[in-house]
Amino acid sequence: MGIVNVNVIMENKKQINLRKFFARLWSLLKPVHKRFYALLAILVVLESLNLAGPYLLKFIIDEITNFDPEKLSLLIGLSAALFIVYQASSVVDYFADRKIFQIITRVYEHLLSSAHQKLVFLDLGYHEKENTGNKILKVQRGVDRINELIGNFSWDVAPTVLQIFFTTILLFFVDWRFGLIFCFFIPLFMVLTLRLNKKVYPYRRGRFDEEEKASGLMAQSIININTVKSFVQERNELNSYKKIIKRFKSNLWSEFSNILRYNYGRHLVIDTGRILMLLFGIHLAWQGSITIGSLVFVITVTEKAMFSLFRISRLYDRIMESAEPVDRIYQLSQEEPAVKNPKNGIIPKKVKGKIEFRRVSYKYEDSKEKALKDVSLKVLPGCMTAFVGPSGGGKTTLARLIFRHYDPQKGQVLLDGEDLRDYDLYEFRKNISIVPQEVEVFNTSIRDNIAYGNPKASFEEIEAAAKVANAEEFIGKLKKGYDTKVGERGIKLSGGQRQRIGIARAVLADPRILVFDEATSNLDSYSEKLIQEAMDKIRKNRTVIIIAHRLSTIKKADKIVVLEEGQVVEEGSHYQLANKSGGLYKKLTGLQELKDIE
């Protein structure tokens, strides 16, 4: 079979649990439960009418076989009844289709909205674990498969199950032996179908895994296309993608090969059942035990049921193929954010901006070492505090804890004397803004990007924020000004321009606490100067936290906190720390001054 996927080997023992699958699917369809019940009622009426037609036809054939001119009016009456049944079936079929389309459109709306809501509200830790391409494919494929399942169930599975149920009852009514023959082959056929799907499930699971990996790799290649091209890695990216697609193809071929082999067995069962029903019917008609009309009725309904049974088996194959995507979107729906918003949380009326860390420890999920170790420090309101130290010292982790992107595993982070975990998450975050090292810019206009934190802001307010951030310096040179589209991830802007948009966005949000996370580390001297000027303008009457390496950025801070290996090793002003013999800060500033001289 070519390359054997490791996932297939590992998952051989793990087969789908049908009861769990349908329970999960049903829970995802909660908004349309009542509509499903109504649809089933309509389908019962529809299938009853579909069997009533052949039953009336049986009487018509019997009357024609024993034709009597005096019974002509009866034949006309039966024909009229048959026409009425056909028309009633068409009307009921119309309402069934209408109900199905209502369910499909409602489910599509509900699942996409719910998935987007779940992804947006899940904590940062979840998104850092999952590849963006994987997440999007997982949602889209899951929603598509569920809607496909609804269509298959409504148009084929449910009608066929009802048809087989009513057919079995009618066959027992005509002659119990017909019913026994029919009941013998139905379970045999279903056993083959169940065995087939049990056999191919691991290959399907492996195929979906590789498909998600391929989607993630493609998204990663395109998002980082600048790096790919700069380092001439187009062929390596393509080769990596081809390897995944090759494993995908191997799983797909193994799956289809098994389906083709089992299809022969399923055909054999169906064809044997059809021939036995026909031969037994001919035998009974020859003996005079049943009429010709009854024989035609039996052959008509069993042929239709057998054909539908084979069709439903193919649909069952598709249902089982959908099991994995349904399971994955269900798992997403069950994800709970690690950072939870408390019920009746404190809504801050006026934030002073005093932040305190009390013996805080934090370790990332995939790390062996703690990012923070028993950290205690205070950030005074209305002051500028700088976090400095070697890379990996814990500076950014401190900032993320202030935002409650994470919660400490030990200790407390307090805002104005209250534990952050006691605040309403979304209300207290309105009082904090961050300008990160890489400002995230949306593929829309400069105006919309600045207004992102305050969508109701007027254009005058947007302009004022841009002036404070020194962003007007470049916006005014653009052909469309504030209406200029910046491209995906702000690709049309320079690093300094993106930073100034980020500062303008933060200013417009009017936060009480402002965090600059390495906001000038990757900029040229001119851009750095403009951003430092902007920082000076907006620090007044705000608690400002700066995470930086450059001396020019931090020496104006009221307080400098030096971190190393997740611990606070020094605190003080620039003057105090720069003159402290043997101190880490003095060493760091000395190295930086030496570099500047060189």
Coordinates of C-alpha atoms in Angstrom, one line a residue:
M1 CA 0.0 0.0 0.0
G2 CA 3.0 2.3 -0.1
I3 CA 3.9 4.4 2.9
V4 CA 2.1 3.2 6.0
N5 CA 1.0 6.1 8.2
V6 CA 2.1 5.9 11.8
N7 CA -1.3 7.2 12.9
V8 CA -2.9 4.2 11.2
I9 CA -0.8 1.7 13.2
M10 CA -1.4 3.5 16.5
E11 CA -5.1 3.9 15.9
N12 CA -5.9 0.3 14.8
K13 CA -7.3 -0.5 18.3
K14 CA -9.2 2.7 18.6
Q15 CA -12.5 2.3 16.6
I16 CA -15.4 4.7 16.5
N17 CA -18.0 4.4 19.1
L18 CA -21.3 4.8 17.2
R19 CA -23.4 5.7 20.3
K20 CA -20.9 8.3 21.3
F21 CA -20.7 9.7 17.8
F22 CA -24.4 10.1 17.4
A23 CA -24.7 11.6 20.9
R24 CA -22.1 14.2 20.1
L25 CA -23.6 14.9 16.7
W26 CA -27.0 15.4 18.4
S27 CA -25.6 17.7 21.0
L28 CA -24.1 19.9 18.2
L29 CA -27.6 20.1 16.6
K30 CA -29.3 21.3 19.7
P31 CA -30.9 24.4 18.1
V32 CA -32.8 22.3 15.5
H33 CA -34.0 19.4 17.7
K34 CA -37.7 20.4 17.5
R35 CA -37.4 20.9 13.7
F36 CA -36.0 17.4 13.4
Y37 CA -38.9 15.9 15.3
A38 CA -41.3 17.7 12.9
L39 CA -39.3 16.5 9.9
L40 CA -39.6 12.9 11.1
A41 CA -43.3 13.2 11.4
I42 CA -43.5 14.5 7.8
L43 CA -41.3 11.7 6.6
V44 CA -43.5 9.0 8.2
V45 CA -46.5 10.4 6.3
L46 CA -44.4 10.6 3.1
E47 CA -43.2 7.0 3.2
S48 CA -46.7 5.8 4.1
L49 CA -48.0 7.5 0.9
N50 CA -45.1 6.1 -1.1
L51 CA -46.1 2.6 -0.2
A52 CA -49.8 3.3 -0.5
G53 CA -49.3 3.9 -4.3
P54 CA -47.9 0.4 -5.1
Y55 CA -50.5 -1.2 -2.8
L56 CA -53.3 0.5 -4.8
L57 CA -51.6 -0.6 -8.0
K58 CA -51.8 -4.2 -6.7
F59 CA -55.6 -4.0 -6.7
I60 CA -55.7 -2.4 -10.1
I61 CA -53.6 -5.2 -11.6
D62 CA -55.7 -7.9 -9.9
E63 CA -58.9 -6.3 -11.3
I64 CA -57.4 -6.1 -14.8
T65 CA -56.2 -9.8 -14.6
N66 CA -59.8 -10.8 -13.8
F67 CA -61.4 -8.2 -15.9
D68 CA -65.1 -7.7 -15.5
P69 CA -66.8 -4.8 -17.5
E70 CA -69.2 -4.3 -14.5
K71 CA -66.2 -3.3 -12.4
L72 CA -64.9 -0.6 -14.7
S73 CA -66.1 2.1 -12.3
L74 CA -64.1 0.4 -9.6
L75 CA -60.9 0.6 -11.8
I76 CA -61.6 4.3 -12.5
G77 CA -62.1 4.9 -8.8
L78 CA -58.8 3.1 -7.9
S79 CA -57.0 5.0 -10.6
A80 CA -58.3 8.3 -9.2
A81 CA -57.3 7.2 -5.7
L82 CA -53.8 6.4 -7.0
F83 CA -53.6 9.9 -8.6
I84 CA -54.6 11.5 -5.4
V85 CA -52.0 9.5 -3.4
Y86 CA -49.3 10.6 -5.9
Q87 CA -50.3 14.3 -5.6
A88 CA -50.5 14.1 -1.8
S89 CA -47.0 12.5 -1.8
S90 CA -45.7 15.5 -3.9
V91 CA -47.2 18.0 -1.5
V92 CA -45.8 16.3 1.5
D93 CA -42.5 15.9 -0.2
Y94 CA -42.5 19.7 -0.8
F95 CA -42.9 20.4 2.9
A96 CA -40.3 17.8 3.8
D97 CA -37.7 19.5 1.5
R98 CA -38.6 22.9 2.9
K99 CA -38.1 21.7 6.4
I100 CA -34.7 20.1 5.4
F101 CA -33.4 23.3 3.9
Q102 CA -34.5 25.2 7.0
I103 CA -32.6 22.8 9.2
I104 CA -29.4 22.9 7.0
T105 CA -29.3 26.7 6.8
R106 CA -29.9 27.0 10.6
V107 CA -27.2 24.5 11.4
Y108 CA -24.7 26.1 9.1
E109 CA -25.3 29.5 10.7
H110 CA -25.2 28.1 14.3
L111 CA -22.1 25.9 13.9
L112 CA -20.0 28.6 12.2
S113 CA -21.0 31.3 14.6
S114 CA -20.5 29.0 17.6
A115 CA -17.1 27.9 16.4
H116 CA -15.9 31.4 15.7
Q117 CA -17.2 32.5 19.2
K118 CA -15.4 29.6 20.8
L119 CA -12.1 30.4 19.0
V120 CA -12.3 34.1 19.8
F121 CA -13.0 33.6 23.5
L122 CA -10.6 30.7 24.1
D123 CA -7.4 31.8 26.0
L124 CA -4.1 32.7 24.4
G125 CA -2.6 29.4 25.6
Y126 CA -4.9 27.4 23.4
H127 CA -4.1 29.4 20.3
E128 CA -0.4 29.1 20.9
K129 CA -0.7 25.3 20.8
E130 CA -2.8 25.1 17.6
N131 CA -1.7 25.9 14.1
T132 CA -4.0 28.5 12.5
G133 CA -4.5 26.5 9.3
N134 CA -5.4 23.4 11.3
K135 CA -8.0 25.3 13.3
I136 CA -9.7 26.8 10.3
L137 CA -9.7 23.5 8.4
K138 CA -11.1 21.7 11.4
V139 CA -14.0 24.1 11.7
Q140 CA -14.8 24.4 8.0
R141 CA -14.6 20.6 7.3
G142 CA -16.6 19.8 10.5
V143 CA -19.4 22.2 9.5
D144 CA -19.4 21.0 5.9
R145 CA -19.6 17.3 7.0
I146 CA -22.3 17.9 9.5
N147 CA -24.5 19.7 6.9
E148 CA -23.7 16.8 4.4
L149 CA -24.8 14.4 7.1
I150 CA -28.1 16.2 7.7
G151 CA -28.8 16.2 4.0
N152 CA -28.0 12.5 3.7
F153 CA -30.0 11.6 6.7
S154 CA -33.0 13.7 5.7
W155 CA -33.2 12.8 2.1
D156 CA -31.9 9.2 2.2
V157 CA -31.3 7.5 5.5
A158 CA -34.5 8.3 7.5
P159 CA -36.8 7.7 4.4
T160 CA -35.0 4.4 3.7
V161 CA -35.2 3.2 7.3
L162 CA -38.9 4.0 7.4
Q163 CA -39.4 2.4 4.0
I164 CA -37.7 -0.8 5.1
F165 CA -39.7 -0.9 8.3
F166 CA -43.1 -0.4 6.5
T167 CA -42.0 -2.8 3.7
T168 CA -41.2 -5.5 6.3
I169 CA -44.7 -5.1 7.9
L170 CA -46.4 -5.3 4.5
L171 CA -44.4 -8.4 3.3
F172 CA -45.4 -10.2 6.5
F173 CA -49.0 -9.1 5.8
V174 CA -48.9 -10.5 2.2
D175 CA -47.1 -13.8 3.2
W176 CA -45.0 -14.3 6.3
R177 CA -42.4 -16.2 4.3
F178 CA -41.6 -13.0 2.2
G179 CA -41.0 -11.2 5.5
L180 CA -38.6 -13.9 6.7
I181 CA -36.5 -13.8 3.5
F182 CA -36.4 -10.0 3.6
C183 CA -35.4 -10.1 7.3
F184 CA -32.6 -12.6 6.7
F185 CA -30.7 -10.5 4.1
I186 CA -31.1 -7.1 5.8
P187 CA -29.0 -8.0 8.9
L188 CA -26.4 -9.8 6.8
F189 CA -26.0 -6.8 4.6
M190 CA -25.6 -4.5 7.6
V191 CA -23.0 -6.8 9.2
L192 CA -20.8 -6.4 6.1
T193 CA -21.3 -2.6 6.1
L194 CA -20.3 -2.4 9.8
R195 CA -17.2 -4.6 9.3
L196 CA -16.1 -2.5 6.4
N197 CA -16.3 0.8 8.3
K198 CA -14.5 -0.8 11.3
K199 CA -11.7 -1.8 9.0
V200 CA -11.3 1.5 7.2
Y201 CA -11.8 3.9 10.1
P202 CA -8.0 4.0 11.1
Y203 CA -7.1 4.9 7.5
R204 CA -9.7 7.7 7.5
R205 CA -8.4 9.0 10.8
G206 CA -4.9 9.0 9.4
R207 CA -6.1 10.8 6.3
F208 CA -7.7 13.6 8.3
D209 CA -4.6 14.0 10.4
E210 CA -2.4 14.4 7.3
E211 CA -4.9 16.7 5.7
E212 CA -4.8 19.0 8.7
K213 CA -1.0 18.9 8.7
A214 CA -1.0 19.8 5.0
S215 CA -3.4 22.7 5.6
G216 CA -1.2 24.0 8.5
L217 CA 2.0 23.7 6.5
M218 CA 0.5 25.6 3.5
A219 CA -0.8 28.4 5.8
Q220 CA 2.5 28.6 7.5
S221 CA 4.4 28.8 4.1
I222 CA 2.1 31.6 2.8
I223 CA 2.1 33.6 6.1
N224 CA 5.9 33.5 6.2
I225 CA 6.4 33.8 2.5
N226 CA 8.9 36.7 2.9
T227 CA 11.2 34.4 5.0
V228 CA 10.7 31.5 2.6
K229 CA 11.8 33.5 -0.4
S230 CA 14.5 35.4 1.5
F231 CA 16.2 32.1 2.5
V232 CA 15.4 30.4 -0.9
Q233 CA 13.4 27.6 0.8
E234 CA 10.6 27.2 -1.8
R235 CA 11.8 23.7 -2.7
N236 CA 12.1 22.6 0.9
E237 CA 8.6 23.8 1.7
L238 CA 7.3 22.0 -1.4
N239 CA 9.1 18.8 -0.5
S240 CA 7.7 18.9 3.0
Y241 CA 4.2 19.4 1.7
K242 CA 4.6 16.6 -0.9
K243 CA 5.6 14.1 1.9
I244 CA 2.4 14.9 3.8
I245 CA 0.3 14.6 0.7
K246 CA 2.0 11.2 -0.1
R247 CA 1.0 9.9 3.3
F248 CA -2.5 11.3 2.7
K249 CA -2.7 9.5 -0.6
S250 CA -1.5 6.2 1.0
N251 CA -4.3 6.3 3.6
L252 CA -6.9 7.3 0.9
W253 CA -5.8 4.4 -1.3
S254 CA -6.0 1.8 1.6
E255 CA -9.4 3.1 2.5
F256 CA -10.8 2.9 -1.0
S257 CA -9.3 -0.5 -1.7
N258 CA -11.1 -2.0 1.3
I259 CA -14.4 -0.3 0.2
L260 CA -14.1 -1.8 -3.3
R261 CA -13.5 -5.3 -1.9
Y262 CA -16.4 -5.2 0.5
N263 CA -18.7 -3.7 -2.2
Y264 CA -18.6 -7.0 -4.1
G265 CA -19.8 -8.9 -1.0
R266 CA -22.6 -6.4 -0.4
H267 CA -23.7 -6.6 -4.1
L268 CA -23.8 -10.4 -3.8
V269 CA -26.0 -10.3 -0.7
I270 CA -28.5 -7.9 -2.3
D271 CA -28.6 -9.7 -5.6
T272 CA -29.2 -13.1 -3.9
G273 CA -32.0 -11.6 -1.8
R274 CA -33.7 -10.1 -4.9
I275 CA -33.5 -13.4 -6.8
L276 CA -34.9 -15.5 -3.9
M277 CA -37.8 -13.1 -3.4
L278 CA -38.6 -13.3 -7.2
L279 CA -38.3 -17.1 -7.4
F280 CA -40.4 -17.6 -4.3
G281 CA -43.0 -15.1 -5.5
I282 CA -43.2 -16.9 -8.9
H283 CA -43.7 -20.2 -7.0
L284 CA -46.5 -18.9 -4.9
A285 CA -48.2 -17.3 -7.9
W286 CA -47.9 -20.6 -9.9
Q287 CA -49.5 -22.4 -7.0
G288 CA -52.3 -19.8 -6.8
S289 CA -51.3 -18.8 -3.3
I290 CA -51.0 -15.1 -4.3
T291 CA -52.4 -13.0 -7.1
I292 CA -50.4 -11.5 -9.9
G293 CA -51.0 -8.1 -8.4
S294 CA -49.6 -9.2 -5.1
L295 CA -46.5 -10.6 -6.9
V296 CA -46.0 -7.3 -8.7
F297 CA -46.5 -5.4 -5.3
V298 CA -44.0 -7.6 -3.5
I299 CA -41.3 -7.3 -6.3
T300 CA -41.9 -3.6 -6.6
V301 CA -41.5 -2.7 -2.9
T302 CA -38.6 -5.2 -2.2
E303 CA -36.7 -4.0 -5.3
K304 CA -37.1 -0.5 -4.2
A305 CA -36.1 -1.4 -0.6
M306 CA -33.1 -3.4 -1.7
F307 CA -31.9 -0.7 -4.0
S308 CA -32.3 1.9 -1.2
L309 CA -30.5 -0.4 1.2
F310 CA -27.4 -0.5 -1.0
R311 CA -27.6 3.2 -1.4
I312 CA -27.9 3.7 2.4
S313 CA -24.8 1.6 2.9
R314 CA -22.9 4.0 0.7
L315 CA -24.3 6.8 2.8
Y316 CA -23.3 5.0 6.0
D317 CA -19.8 4.9 4.6
R318 CA -20.0 8.7 4.2
I319 CA -21.5 9.0 7.7
M320 CA -18.5 7.1 9.2
E321 CA -16.1 9.2 7.1
S322 CA -17.7 12.2 8.8
A323 CA -17.1 10.8 12.3
E324 CA -13.6 12.2 12.7
P325 CA -14.5 15.8 11.6
V326 CA -17.6 15.7 13.7
D327 CA -15.5 14.5 16.7
R328 CA -13.0 17.3 16.2
I329 CA -15.5 20.1 16.0
Y330 CA -17.3 18.6 19.0
Q331 CA -14.0 18.6 20.9
L332 CA -13.6 22.3 20.0
S333 CA -17.1 23.0 21.3
Q334 CA -16.1 21.4 24.6
E335 CA -12.9 23.3 25.0
E336 CA -12.9 25.5 28.1
P337 CA -10.6 28.6 28.4
A338 CA -7.9 28.2 31.0
V339 CA -8.5 31.8 32.0
K340 CA -12.1 32.0 33.1
N341 CA -14.3 35.1 33.6
P342 CA -15.7 35.0 37.2
K343 CA -19.5 35.3 37.7
N344 CA -20.4 38.7 39.1
G345 CA -16.8 39.8 38.7
I346 CA -15.7 43.2 40.0
I347 CA -16.4 46.0 37.5
P348 CA -13.7 48.6 38.0
K349 CA -15.2 52.1 38.1
K350 CA -12.0 54.1 38.4
V351 CA -8.7 52.3 37.9
K352 CA -5.7 53.9 39.7
G353 CA -3.2 51.6 38.1
K354 CA -1.4 50.1 41.1
I355 CA -0.1 46.6 40.1
E356 CA 1.4 44.1 42.6
F357 CA 2.9 40.7 42.1
R358 CA 2.8 38.5 45.3
R359 CA 5.1 35.5 45.2
V360 CA 4.1 34.7 41.6
S361 CA 5.3 31.6 39.9
Y362 CA 4.4 30.5 36.3
K363 CA 5.4 27.7 34.0
Y364 CA 4.4 27.3 30.4
E365 CA 2.8 24.0 29.5
D366 CA 5.6 22.8 27.1
S367 CA 8.5 24.0 29.3
K368 CA 10.5 22.2 31.9
E369 CA 11.6 25.3 33.7
K370 CA 9.5 28.0 35.3
A371 CA 9.2 31.3 33.5
L372 CA 8.7 33.1 36.8
K373 CA 9.9 31.9 40.2
D374 CA 8.3 33.4 43.3
V375 CA 8.3 36.9 41.9
S376 CA 7.2 39.8 44.2
L377 CA 7.2 43.4 43.0
K378 CA 5.1 46.6 42.8
V379 CA 4.2 48.8 39.9
L380 CA 3.2 52.2 41.3
P381 CA 0.2 54.1 39.7
G382 CA 1.0 57.0 37.4
C383 CA 4.6 56.0 37.1
M384 CA 6.8 54.5 34.4
T385 CA 8.2 51.1 35.3
A386 CA 10.7 49.3 33.1
F387 CA 11.3 45.5 33.0
V388 CA 14.8 44.7 31.8
G389 CA 17.1 41.7 31.7
P390 CA 18.4 38.9 29.4
S391 CA 16.1 37.2 27.0
G392 CA 14.0 34.5 28.6
G393 CA 14.2 36.3 32.0
G394 CA 10.4 36.5 32.3
K395 CA 9.7 40.1 31.2
T396 CA 7.0 39.4 28.6
T397 CA 5.4 36.7 30.9
L398 CA 4.9 39.4 33.6
A399 CA 3.1 41.6 31.0
R400 CA 0.9 38.7 29.9
L401 CA -0.1 38.0 33.5
I402 CA -1.1 41.6 33.9
F403 CA -3.4 41.2 31.0
R404 CA -4.6 37.9 32.4
H405 CA -3.6 36.1 29.2
Y406 CA -2.5 33.6 31.7
D407 CA -3.1 33.0 35.4
P408 CA -0.2 32.2 37.8
Q409 CA 0.0 28.7 39.1
K410 CA 1.1 30.1 42.4
G411 CA 0.7 33.5 44.0
Q412 CA -1.4 36.6 43.0
V413 CA -1.4 39.5 40.6
L414 CA -3.3 42.4 42.1
L415 CA -4.8 45.5 40.5
D416 CA -5.6 48.3 43.0
G417 CA -5.5 45.7 45.8
E418 CA -7.8 43.2 44.2
D419 CA -6.8 39.9 42.7
L420 CA -7.1 40.0 38.9
R421 CA -9.1 36.8 39.0
D422 CA -11.9 38.5 40.9
Y423 CA -12.4 41.2 38.2
D424 CA -14.7 40.9 35.3
L425 CA -12.2 39.9 32.6
Y426 CA -13.5 42.1 29.8
E427 CA -14.2 45.2 31.9
F428 CA -10.8 45.4 33.5
R429 CA -9.0 44.7 30.2
K430 CA -10.7 47.9 28.8
N431 CA -8.4 49.8 31.2
I432 CA -5.2 48.2 29.7
S433 CA -3.6 48.6 26.3
I434 CA -0.4 47.0 24.9
V435 CA 1.9 47.9 22.1
P436 CA 3.8 44.7 21.3
Q437 CA 7.1 44.2 19.5
E438 CA 5.1 43.0 16.4
V439 CA 1.9 45.0 16.2
E440 CA -0.9 42.9 14.7
V441 CA -2.4 44.9 11.8
F442 CA -5.6 43.8 10.0
N443 CA -6.0 43.8 6.3
T444 CA -8.2 46.9 6.2
S445 CA -7.7 50.7 6.2
I446 CA -5.4 52.6 8.5
R447 CA -8.5 54.4 10.0
D448 CA -10.1 51.0 10.9
N449 CA -6.8 49.7 12.4
I450 CA -6.4 52.7 14.7
A451 CA -10.1 52.6 15.7
Y452 CA -10.0 48.8 16.4
G453 CA -9.9 49.4 20.2
N454 CA -12.7 52.0 20.0
P455 CA -14.8 51.3 16.9
K456 CA -17.2 54.2 17.8
A457 CA -14.5 56.8 17.8
S458 CA -15.0 59.8 15.5
F459 CA -12.6 60.6 12.7
E460 CA -11.4 63.7 14.7
E461 CA -10.5 61.4 17.6
I462 CA -8.7 59.0 15.3
E463 CA -6.7 61.9 13.8
A464 CA -5.8 63.2 17.3
A465 CA -4.6 59.7 18.4
A466 CA -2.5 59.4 15.2
K467 CA -0.9 62.8 15.9
V468 CA 0.0 61.8 19.5
A469 CA 1.6 58.6 18.1
N470 CA 3.5 60.6 15.4
A471 CA 1.7 58.5 12.8
E472 CA 0.4 61.5 10.8
E473 CA 4.0 62.0 9.7
F474 CA 3.6 59.0 7.2
I475 CA -0.2 58.8 6.9
G476 CA -0.3 62.3 5.2
K477 CA 2.2 61.1 2.5
L478 CA -0.1 58.2 1.5
K479 CA -2.3 58.7 -1.6
K480 CA -5.5 57.7 0.2
G481 CA -4.4 58.8 3.7
Y482 CA -6.4 57.2 6.4
D483 CA -8.3 55.1 3.9
T484 CA -5.2 53.3 2.7
K485 CA -5.5 49.5 2.8
V486 CA -2.4 48.1 4.7
G487 CA -2.5 44.6 3.3
E488 CA -2.4 41.3 5.1
R489 CA -0.5 41.6 8.4
G490 CA 0.3 45.2 7.4
I491 CA 2.7 44.1 4.7
K492 CA 2.6 47.5 3.0
L493 CA 3.9 49.3 6.0
S494 CA 7.3 49.4 7.6
G495 CA 8.0 48.2 11.1
G496 CA 8.1 51.7 12.5
Q497 CA 4.8 52.6 10.8
R498 CA 3.1 49.5 12.2
Q499 CA 4.4 50.4 15.7
R500 CA 3.0 53.9 15.4
I501 CA -0.4 52.6 14.3
G502 CA -0.2 50.3 17.4
I503 CA 0.5 53.3 19.6
A504 CA -2.3 55.3 18.1
R505 CA -4.7 52.4 18.6
A506 CA -3.6 52.2 22.3
V507 CA -4.0 55.9 22.7
L508 CA -7.5 55.9 21.2
A509 CA -8.6 53.2 23.7
D510 CA -7.6 55.7 26.4
P511 CA -6.3 53.1 28.9
R512 CA -5.2 53.7 32.5
I513 CA -2.4 51.2 32.1
L514 CA -0.2 51.1 29.0
V515 CA 2.4 48.4 28.3
F516 CA 5.1 48.7 25.7
D517 CA 6.6 45.3 25.0
E518 CA 9.9 45.8 23.1
A519 CA 8.1 48.4 21.1
T520 CA 11.3 49.9 19.7
S521 CA 13.7 46.9 19.6
N522 CA 13.6 46.3 15.8
L523 CA 13.4 49.9 14.6
D524 CA 15.9 52.3 13.0
S525 CA 17.0 55.3 15.0
Y526 CA 14.6 57.7 13.3
S527 CA 11.6 55.5 13.9
E528 CA 12.7 54.9 17.5
K529 CA 13.0 58.6 18.1
L530 CA 9.5 59.2 16.8
I531 CA 8.1 56.4 19.0
Q532 CA 9.9 57.6 22.1
E533 CA 8.5 61.0 21.5
A534 CA 5.0 59.5 21.3
M535 CA 5.7 57.5 24.5
D536 CA 6.6 60.7 26.3
K537 CA 3.4 62.4 25.2
I538 CA 1.1 59.6 26.4
R539 CA 2.7 58.6 29.7
K540 CA 1.2 61.5 31.7
N541 CA -1.3 60.4 34.3
R542 CA -1.0 56.8 33.2
T543 CA 0.7 53.7 34.7
V544 CA 3.3 52.8 32.0
I545 CA 5.2 49.5 31.8
I546 CA 8.1 49.3 29.4
I547 CA 9.8 46.0 28.4
A548 CA 13.0 47.0 26.6
H549 CA 16.7 46.4 26.1
R550 CA 17.8 49.8 24.8
L551 CA 19.2 52.2 27.4
S552 CA 17.6 55.2 25.7
T553 CA 14.1 53.7 26.2
I554 CA 14.4 52.8 29.9
K555 CA 16.6 55.4 31.5
K556 CA 13.6 57.8 31.9
A557 CA 11.7 55.2 33.9
D558 CA 10.8 56.0 37.5
K559 CA 11.6 52.4 38.5
I560 CA 13.6 49.7 36.8
V561 CA 13.0 46.0 37.6
V562 CA 15.8 43.7 36.5
L563 CA 14.9 40.0 35.9
E564 CA 17.1 37.0 35.3
E565 CA 15.9 33.4 34.9
G566 CA 12.4 34.3 36.1
Q567 CA 13.5 36.1 39.3
V568 CA 13.8 39.8 40.3
V569 CA 17.5 40.4 40.9
E570 CA 17.5 44.2 41.2
E571 CA 15.1 47.2 41.5
G572 CA 15.8 50.9 41.5
S573 CA 16.2 54.0 39.3
H574 CA 18.6 54.1 36.4
Y575 CA 21.1 56.2 38.4
Q576 CA 21.0 53.8 41.4
L577 CA 21.4 50.6 39.3
A578 CA 23.9 52.0 36.9
N579 CA 26.2 52.8 39.8
K580 CA 25.7 49.6 41.7
S581 CA 29.0 47.7 41.7
G582 CA 28.7 44.2 40.3
G583 CA 25.1 44.6 39.4
L584 CA 23.5 42.9 36.4
Y585 CA 22.0 46.2 35.2
K586 CA 25.4 47.9 35.2
K587 CA 26.8 45.0 33.2
L588 CA 24.0 45.1 30.7
T589 CA 24.3 48.9 30.2
G590 CA 28.0 48.6 29.9
L591 CA 27.8 46.0 27.2
Q592 CA 25.2 48.2 25.3
E593 CA 27.4 51.3 25.6
L594 CA 30.4 49.3 24.3
K595 CA 28.3 48.1 21.3
D596 CA 27.2 51.7 20.6
I597 CA 30.8 52.9 20.6
E598 CA 31.8 50.1 18.3

